[in-house]
Short mmCIF file of C-alpha atoms and ligand atoms in Angstrom, two decimals:
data_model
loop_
_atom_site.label_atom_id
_atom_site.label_comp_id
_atom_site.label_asym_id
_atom_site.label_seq_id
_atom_site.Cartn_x
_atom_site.Cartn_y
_atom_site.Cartn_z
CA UNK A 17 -11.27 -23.57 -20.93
CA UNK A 18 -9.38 -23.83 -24.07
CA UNK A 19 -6.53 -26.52 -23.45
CA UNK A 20 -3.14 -25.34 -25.09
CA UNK A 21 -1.50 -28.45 -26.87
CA UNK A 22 2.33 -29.16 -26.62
CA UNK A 23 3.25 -27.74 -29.35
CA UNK A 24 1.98 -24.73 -28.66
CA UNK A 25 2.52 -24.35 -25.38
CA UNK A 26 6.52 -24.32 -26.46
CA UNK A 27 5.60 -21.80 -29.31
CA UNK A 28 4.16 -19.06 -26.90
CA UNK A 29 7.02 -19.98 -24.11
CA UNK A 30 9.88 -19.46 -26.99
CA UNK A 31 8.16 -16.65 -28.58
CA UNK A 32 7.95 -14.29 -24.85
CA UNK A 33 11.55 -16.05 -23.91
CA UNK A 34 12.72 -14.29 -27.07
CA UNK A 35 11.25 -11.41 -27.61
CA UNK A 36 10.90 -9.88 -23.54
CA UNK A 37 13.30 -12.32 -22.00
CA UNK A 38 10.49 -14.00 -19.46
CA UNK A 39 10.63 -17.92 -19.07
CA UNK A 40 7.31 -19.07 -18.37
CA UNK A 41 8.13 -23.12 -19.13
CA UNK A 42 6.41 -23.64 -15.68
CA UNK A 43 3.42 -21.35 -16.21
CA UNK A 44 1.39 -23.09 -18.53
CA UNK A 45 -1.92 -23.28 -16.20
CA UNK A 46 -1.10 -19.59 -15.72
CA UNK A 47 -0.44 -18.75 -19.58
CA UNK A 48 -4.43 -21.26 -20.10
CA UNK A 49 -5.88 -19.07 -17.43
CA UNK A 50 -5.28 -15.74 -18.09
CA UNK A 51 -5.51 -16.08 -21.89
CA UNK A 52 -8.66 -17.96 -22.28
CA UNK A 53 -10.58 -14.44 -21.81
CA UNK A 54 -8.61 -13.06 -24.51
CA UNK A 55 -9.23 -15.62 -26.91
CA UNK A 56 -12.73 -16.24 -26.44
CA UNK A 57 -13.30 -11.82 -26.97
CA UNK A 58 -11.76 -12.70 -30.30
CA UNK A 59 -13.50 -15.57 -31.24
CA UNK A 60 -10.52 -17.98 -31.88
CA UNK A 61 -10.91 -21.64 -31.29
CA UNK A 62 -7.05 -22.54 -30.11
CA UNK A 63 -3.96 -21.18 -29.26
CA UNK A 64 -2.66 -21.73 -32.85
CA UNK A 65 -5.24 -19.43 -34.22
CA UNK A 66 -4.04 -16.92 -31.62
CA UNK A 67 -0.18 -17.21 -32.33
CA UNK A 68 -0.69 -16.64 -35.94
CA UNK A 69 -2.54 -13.34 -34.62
CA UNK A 70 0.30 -11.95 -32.58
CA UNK A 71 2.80 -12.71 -35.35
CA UNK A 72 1.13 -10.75 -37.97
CA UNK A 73 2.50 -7.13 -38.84
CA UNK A 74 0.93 -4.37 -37.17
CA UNK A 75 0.06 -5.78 -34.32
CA UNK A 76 1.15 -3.63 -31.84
CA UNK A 77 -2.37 -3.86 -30.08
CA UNK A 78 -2.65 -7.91 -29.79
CA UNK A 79 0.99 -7.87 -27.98
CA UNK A 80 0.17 -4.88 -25.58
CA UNK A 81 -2.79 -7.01 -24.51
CA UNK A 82 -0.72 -10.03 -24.41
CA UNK A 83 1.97 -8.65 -22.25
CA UNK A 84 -0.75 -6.75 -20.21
CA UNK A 85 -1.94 -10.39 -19.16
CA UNK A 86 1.11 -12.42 -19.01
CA UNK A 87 3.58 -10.17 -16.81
CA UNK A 88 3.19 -10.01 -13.18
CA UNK A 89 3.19 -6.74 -11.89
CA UNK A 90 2.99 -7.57 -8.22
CA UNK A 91 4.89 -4.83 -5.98
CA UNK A 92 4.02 -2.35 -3.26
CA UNK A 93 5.20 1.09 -1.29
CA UNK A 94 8.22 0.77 1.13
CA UNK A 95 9.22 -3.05 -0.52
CA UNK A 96 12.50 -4.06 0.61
CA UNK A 97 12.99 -0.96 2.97
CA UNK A 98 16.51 -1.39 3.41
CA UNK A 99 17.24 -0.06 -0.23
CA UNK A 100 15.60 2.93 1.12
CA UNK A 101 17.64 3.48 4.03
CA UNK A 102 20.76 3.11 1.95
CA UNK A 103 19.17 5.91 -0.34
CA UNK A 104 18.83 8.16 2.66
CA UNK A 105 21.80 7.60 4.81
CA UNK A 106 24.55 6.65 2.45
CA UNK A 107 23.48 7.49 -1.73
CA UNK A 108 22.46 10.88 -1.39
CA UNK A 109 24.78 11.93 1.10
CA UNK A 110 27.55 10.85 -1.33
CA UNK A 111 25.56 12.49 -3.82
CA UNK A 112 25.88 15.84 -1.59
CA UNK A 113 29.79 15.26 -1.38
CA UNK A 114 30.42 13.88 -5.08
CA UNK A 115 27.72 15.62 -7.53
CA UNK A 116 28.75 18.82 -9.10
CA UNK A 117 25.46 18.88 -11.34
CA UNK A 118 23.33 18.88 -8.20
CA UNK A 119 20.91 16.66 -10.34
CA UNK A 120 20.38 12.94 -9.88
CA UNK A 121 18.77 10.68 -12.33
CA UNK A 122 17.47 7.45 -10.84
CA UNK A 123 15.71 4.56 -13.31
CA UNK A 124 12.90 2.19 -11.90
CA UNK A 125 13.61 -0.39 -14.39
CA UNK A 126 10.15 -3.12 -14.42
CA UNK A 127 8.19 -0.23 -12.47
CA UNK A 128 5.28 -2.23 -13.21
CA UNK A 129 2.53 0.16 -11.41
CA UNK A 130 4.78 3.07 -9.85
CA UNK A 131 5.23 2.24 -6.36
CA UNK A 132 9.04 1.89 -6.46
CA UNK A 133 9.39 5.15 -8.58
CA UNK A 134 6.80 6.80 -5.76
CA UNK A 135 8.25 6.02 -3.47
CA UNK A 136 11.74 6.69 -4.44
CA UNK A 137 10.89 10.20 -5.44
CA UNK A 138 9.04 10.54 -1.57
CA UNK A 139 12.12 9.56 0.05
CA UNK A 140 14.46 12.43 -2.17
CA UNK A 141 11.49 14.93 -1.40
CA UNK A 142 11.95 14.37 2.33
CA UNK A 143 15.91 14.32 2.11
CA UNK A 144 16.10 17.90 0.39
CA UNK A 145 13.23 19.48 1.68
CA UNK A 146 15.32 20.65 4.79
CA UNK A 147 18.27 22.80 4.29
CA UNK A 148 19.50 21.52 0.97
CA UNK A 149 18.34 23.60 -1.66
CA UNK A 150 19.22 24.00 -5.26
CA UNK A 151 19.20 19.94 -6.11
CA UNK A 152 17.03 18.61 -8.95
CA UNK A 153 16.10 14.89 -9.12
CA UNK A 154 14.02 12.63 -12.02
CA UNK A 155 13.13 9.54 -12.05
CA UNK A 156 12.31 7.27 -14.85
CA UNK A 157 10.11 4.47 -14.73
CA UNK A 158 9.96 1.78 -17.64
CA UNK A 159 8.20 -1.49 -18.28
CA UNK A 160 6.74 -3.65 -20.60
CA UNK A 161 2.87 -3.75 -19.39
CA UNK A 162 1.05 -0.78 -20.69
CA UNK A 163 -1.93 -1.58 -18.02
CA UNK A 164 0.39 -1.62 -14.95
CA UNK A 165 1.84 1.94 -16.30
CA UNK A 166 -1.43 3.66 -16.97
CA UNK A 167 -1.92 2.68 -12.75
CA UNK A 168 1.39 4.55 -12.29
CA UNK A 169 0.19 7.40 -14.51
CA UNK A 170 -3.03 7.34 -12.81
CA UNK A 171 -0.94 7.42 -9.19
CA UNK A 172 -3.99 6.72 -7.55
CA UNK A 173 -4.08 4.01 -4.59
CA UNK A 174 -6.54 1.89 -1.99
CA UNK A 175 -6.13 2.57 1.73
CA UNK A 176 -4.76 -0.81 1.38
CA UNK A 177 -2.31 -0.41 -0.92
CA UNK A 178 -0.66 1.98 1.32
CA UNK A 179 -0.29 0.64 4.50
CA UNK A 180 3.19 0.49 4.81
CA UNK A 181 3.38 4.24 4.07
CA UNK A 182 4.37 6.75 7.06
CA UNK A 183 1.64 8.09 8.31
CA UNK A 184 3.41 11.84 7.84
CA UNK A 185 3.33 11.02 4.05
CA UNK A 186 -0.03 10.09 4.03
CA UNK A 187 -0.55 13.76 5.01
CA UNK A 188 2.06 15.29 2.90
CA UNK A 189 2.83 13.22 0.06
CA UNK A 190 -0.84 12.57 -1.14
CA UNK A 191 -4.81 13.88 -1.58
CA UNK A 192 -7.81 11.71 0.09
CA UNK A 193 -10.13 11.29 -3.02
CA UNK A 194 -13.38 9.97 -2.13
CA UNK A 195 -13.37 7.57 1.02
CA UNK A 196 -10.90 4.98 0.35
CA UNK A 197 -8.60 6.24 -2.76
CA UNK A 198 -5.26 8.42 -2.15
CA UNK A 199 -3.81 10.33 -5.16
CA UNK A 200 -0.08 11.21 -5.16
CA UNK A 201 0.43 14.99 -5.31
CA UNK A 202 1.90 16.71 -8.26
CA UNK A 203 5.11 17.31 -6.11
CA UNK A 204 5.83 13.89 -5.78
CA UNK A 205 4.57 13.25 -9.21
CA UNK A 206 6.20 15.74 -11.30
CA UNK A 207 9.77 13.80 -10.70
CA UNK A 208 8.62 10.28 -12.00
CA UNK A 209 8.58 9.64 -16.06
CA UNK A 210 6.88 6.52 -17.14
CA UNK A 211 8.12 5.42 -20.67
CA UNK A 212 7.24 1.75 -22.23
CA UNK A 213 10.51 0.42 -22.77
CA UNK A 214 11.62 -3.66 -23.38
CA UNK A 215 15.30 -4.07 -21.15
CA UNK A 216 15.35 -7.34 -23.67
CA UNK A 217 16.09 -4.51 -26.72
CA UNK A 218 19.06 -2.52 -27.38
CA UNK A 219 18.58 0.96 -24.93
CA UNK A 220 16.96 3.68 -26.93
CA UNK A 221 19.68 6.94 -26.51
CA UNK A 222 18.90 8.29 -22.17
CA UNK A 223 21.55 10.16 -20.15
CA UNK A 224 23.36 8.41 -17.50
CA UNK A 225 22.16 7.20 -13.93
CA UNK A 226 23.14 7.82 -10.60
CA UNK A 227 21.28 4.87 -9.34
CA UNK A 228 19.46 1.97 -11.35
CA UNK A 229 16.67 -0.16 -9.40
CA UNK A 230 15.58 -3.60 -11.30
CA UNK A 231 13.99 -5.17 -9.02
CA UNK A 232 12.12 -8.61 -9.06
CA UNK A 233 12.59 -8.62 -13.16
CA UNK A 234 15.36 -10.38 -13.92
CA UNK A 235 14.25 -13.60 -11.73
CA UNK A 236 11.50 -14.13 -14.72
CA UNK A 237 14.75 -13.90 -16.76
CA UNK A 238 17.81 -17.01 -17.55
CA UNK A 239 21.24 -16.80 -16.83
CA UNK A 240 22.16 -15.66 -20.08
CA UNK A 241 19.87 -12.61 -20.33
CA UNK A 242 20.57 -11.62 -16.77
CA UNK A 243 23.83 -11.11 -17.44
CA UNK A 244 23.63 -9.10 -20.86
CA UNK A 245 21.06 -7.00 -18.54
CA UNK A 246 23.23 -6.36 -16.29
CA UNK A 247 26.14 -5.54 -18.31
CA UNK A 248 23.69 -3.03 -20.38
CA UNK A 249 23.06 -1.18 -16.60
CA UNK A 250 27.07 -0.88 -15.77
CA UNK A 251 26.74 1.45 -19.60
CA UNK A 252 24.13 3.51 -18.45
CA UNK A 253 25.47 3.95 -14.89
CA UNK A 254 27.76 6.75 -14.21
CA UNK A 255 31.09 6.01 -12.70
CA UNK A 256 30.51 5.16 -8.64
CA UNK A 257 26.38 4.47 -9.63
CA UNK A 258 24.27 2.23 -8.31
CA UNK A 259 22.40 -0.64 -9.57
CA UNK A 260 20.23 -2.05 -6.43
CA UNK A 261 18.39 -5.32 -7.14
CA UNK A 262 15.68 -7.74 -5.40
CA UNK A 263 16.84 -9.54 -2.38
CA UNK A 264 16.16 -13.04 -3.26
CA UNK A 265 18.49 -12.07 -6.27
CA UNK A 266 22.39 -11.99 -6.95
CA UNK A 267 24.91 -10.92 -9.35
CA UNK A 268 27.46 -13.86 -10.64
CA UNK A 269 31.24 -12.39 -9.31
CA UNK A 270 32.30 -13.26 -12.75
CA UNK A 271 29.75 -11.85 -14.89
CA UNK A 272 30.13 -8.04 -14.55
CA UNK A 273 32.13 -5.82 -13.13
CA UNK A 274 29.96 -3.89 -10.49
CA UNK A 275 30.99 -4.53 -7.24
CA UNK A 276 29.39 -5.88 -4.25
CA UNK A 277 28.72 -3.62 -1.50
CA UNK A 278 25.93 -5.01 0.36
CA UNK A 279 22.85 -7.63 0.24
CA UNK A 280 20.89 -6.19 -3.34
CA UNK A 281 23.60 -3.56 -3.50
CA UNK A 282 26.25 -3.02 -6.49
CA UNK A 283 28.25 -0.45 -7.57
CA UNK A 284 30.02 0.80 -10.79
CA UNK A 285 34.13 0.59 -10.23
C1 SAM B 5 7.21 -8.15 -10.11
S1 SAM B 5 7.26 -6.64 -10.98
C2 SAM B 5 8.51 -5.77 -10.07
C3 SAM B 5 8.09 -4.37 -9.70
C4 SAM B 5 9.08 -3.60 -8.83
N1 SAM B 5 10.35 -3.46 -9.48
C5 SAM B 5 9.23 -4.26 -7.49
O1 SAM B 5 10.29 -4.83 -7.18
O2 SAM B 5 8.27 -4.23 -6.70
C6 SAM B 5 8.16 -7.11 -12.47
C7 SAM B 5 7.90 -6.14 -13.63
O3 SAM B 5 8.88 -6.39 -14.66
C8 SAM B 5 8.25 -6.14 -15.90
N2 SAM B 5 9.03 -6.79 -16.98
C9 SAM B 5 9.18 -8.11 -17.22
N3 SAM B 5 9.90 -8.31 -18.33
C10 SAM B 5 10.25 -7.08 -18.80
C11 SAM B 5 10.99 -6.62 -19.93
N4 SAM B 5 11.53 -7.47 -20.83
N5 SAM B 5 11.13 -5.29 -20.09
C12 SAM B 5 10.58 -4.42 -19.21
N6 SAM B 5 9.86 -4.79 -18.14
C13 SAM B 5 9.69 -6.11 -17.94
C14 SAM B 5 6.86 -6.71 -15.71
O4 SAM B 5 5.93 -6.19 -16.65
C15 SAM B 5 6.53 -6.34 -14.27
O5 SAM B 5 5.78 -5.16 -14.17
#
């Protein structure tokens, strides 16, 4: 194991604090552990030698590994069903009433490896597959960890992975491949964008959303950022949107203007 000193310790906290907006000041076992590998491929002897690697120009491949190994991607099908149920019985029905375009554009912010975007775009499938023609949906899904998006891209899951999926969209939403690997079909797939994009930067130029999900990000994230986040989502929301976040998360009165509706569940004024 290669030990990281103080000093650099608060160099690699500051530098991902400041540049993607994640505190790790408790992680430094965690930032040891899953960097040693990386330094020891390169043959670096400390942490110092690394730093002055990912601060050189061009290096566009040392930071994708970087982030690759020091975000954590952790999510699953069906999390936090109750955002779900308030998709199907109360957003899209509004969506019916309200939205003259009969196209809704829905954002998976910190996708990490698709399942929220999946399973978002399952849940639409199901709703306008009976009776309610003529509606288009897409959904884009963004993060910072290019190895947690290739999974997404690759849409390809373990029997395990999907056991809290429906048995009916086992049958209908994906393809058995081999004996224990699902593949979502190109249905389902064809809705969800992935796109590499930092929430810590000014948003590159995207149409307005109907709905926003960020979701278990911002709790890596301070106050401070938080609420710049959150003010950048009420922009990109169109007016009466959604921006639905993790449970154990909440949204400062003060801070914004969205408006509480329920547990996780805000909405542009
Ligand atoms: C725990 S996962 C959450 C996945 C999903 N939203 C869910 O709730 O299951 C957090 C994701 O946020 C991403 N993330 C962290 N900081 C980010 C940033 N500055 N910009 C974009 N994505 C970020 C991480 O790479 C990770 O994949």
């Amino acid at each position: 194991m290669i030990r990281l000193t103080d000093q650099e310790f608060q160099n690699i906290v500051s530098y991902i604090k400041n540049n993607y907006g994640i505190n790790l000041a408790n992680k430094r076992q965690l930032i040891e552990a899953r960097m040693y590998s990386v330094l020891v491929e390169k043959g670096l002897k400390n942490f110092s030698e690394y730093l002055t690697l990912i601060q050189q120009p061009n290096n566009s491949e040392e930071i994708t590994q970087m982030l690759n190994k020091l975000t954590t991607n952790h999510t699953y099908f069906m999390r936090e069903p109750a955002h779900f149920e308030f998709i199907k019985t109360k957003f899209l029905p509004a969506q019916e009433r309200f939205n003259r375009r009969r196209s809704i554009r829905i954002w998976s912010a910190g996708c990490s490896s698709g399942e929220e975007a999946y399973t978002t775009s399952m849940v639409l499938k199901d709703y306008f597959s009976v009776g309610r023609p003529g509606w288009d949906f897409r959904i884009l899904a963004t993060d910072i960890s290019e190895k947690a998006m290739s999974a997404g891209k690759n849409a390809t899951y373990s029997a395990e992975a999907l056991k809290n999926v429906p048995p009916s969209w086992l049958t209908r939403y994906f393809m058995k491949q081999g004996t224990d690997q699902y593949r979502i079909n190109d249905d389902v797939r064809r809705h969800v964008t992935f796109q590499k994009l930092n929430l810590m930067l000014p948003f590159p130029p995207m149409q307005p959303f109907d709905l926003i999900f960020c979701r278990n990000v911002m709790i890596y994230f301070d106050q401070e950022d938080r609420n710049k986040l959150i003010n950048k989502y009420y922009e990109m929301l169109n007016p009466g949107g959604y921006l639905l976040i993790g449970h154990s998360e909440t949204i400062q009165r003060d801070s914004s203007k969205f408006i509480y509706l329920e547990p996780s569940v805000y909405q542009k004024g």
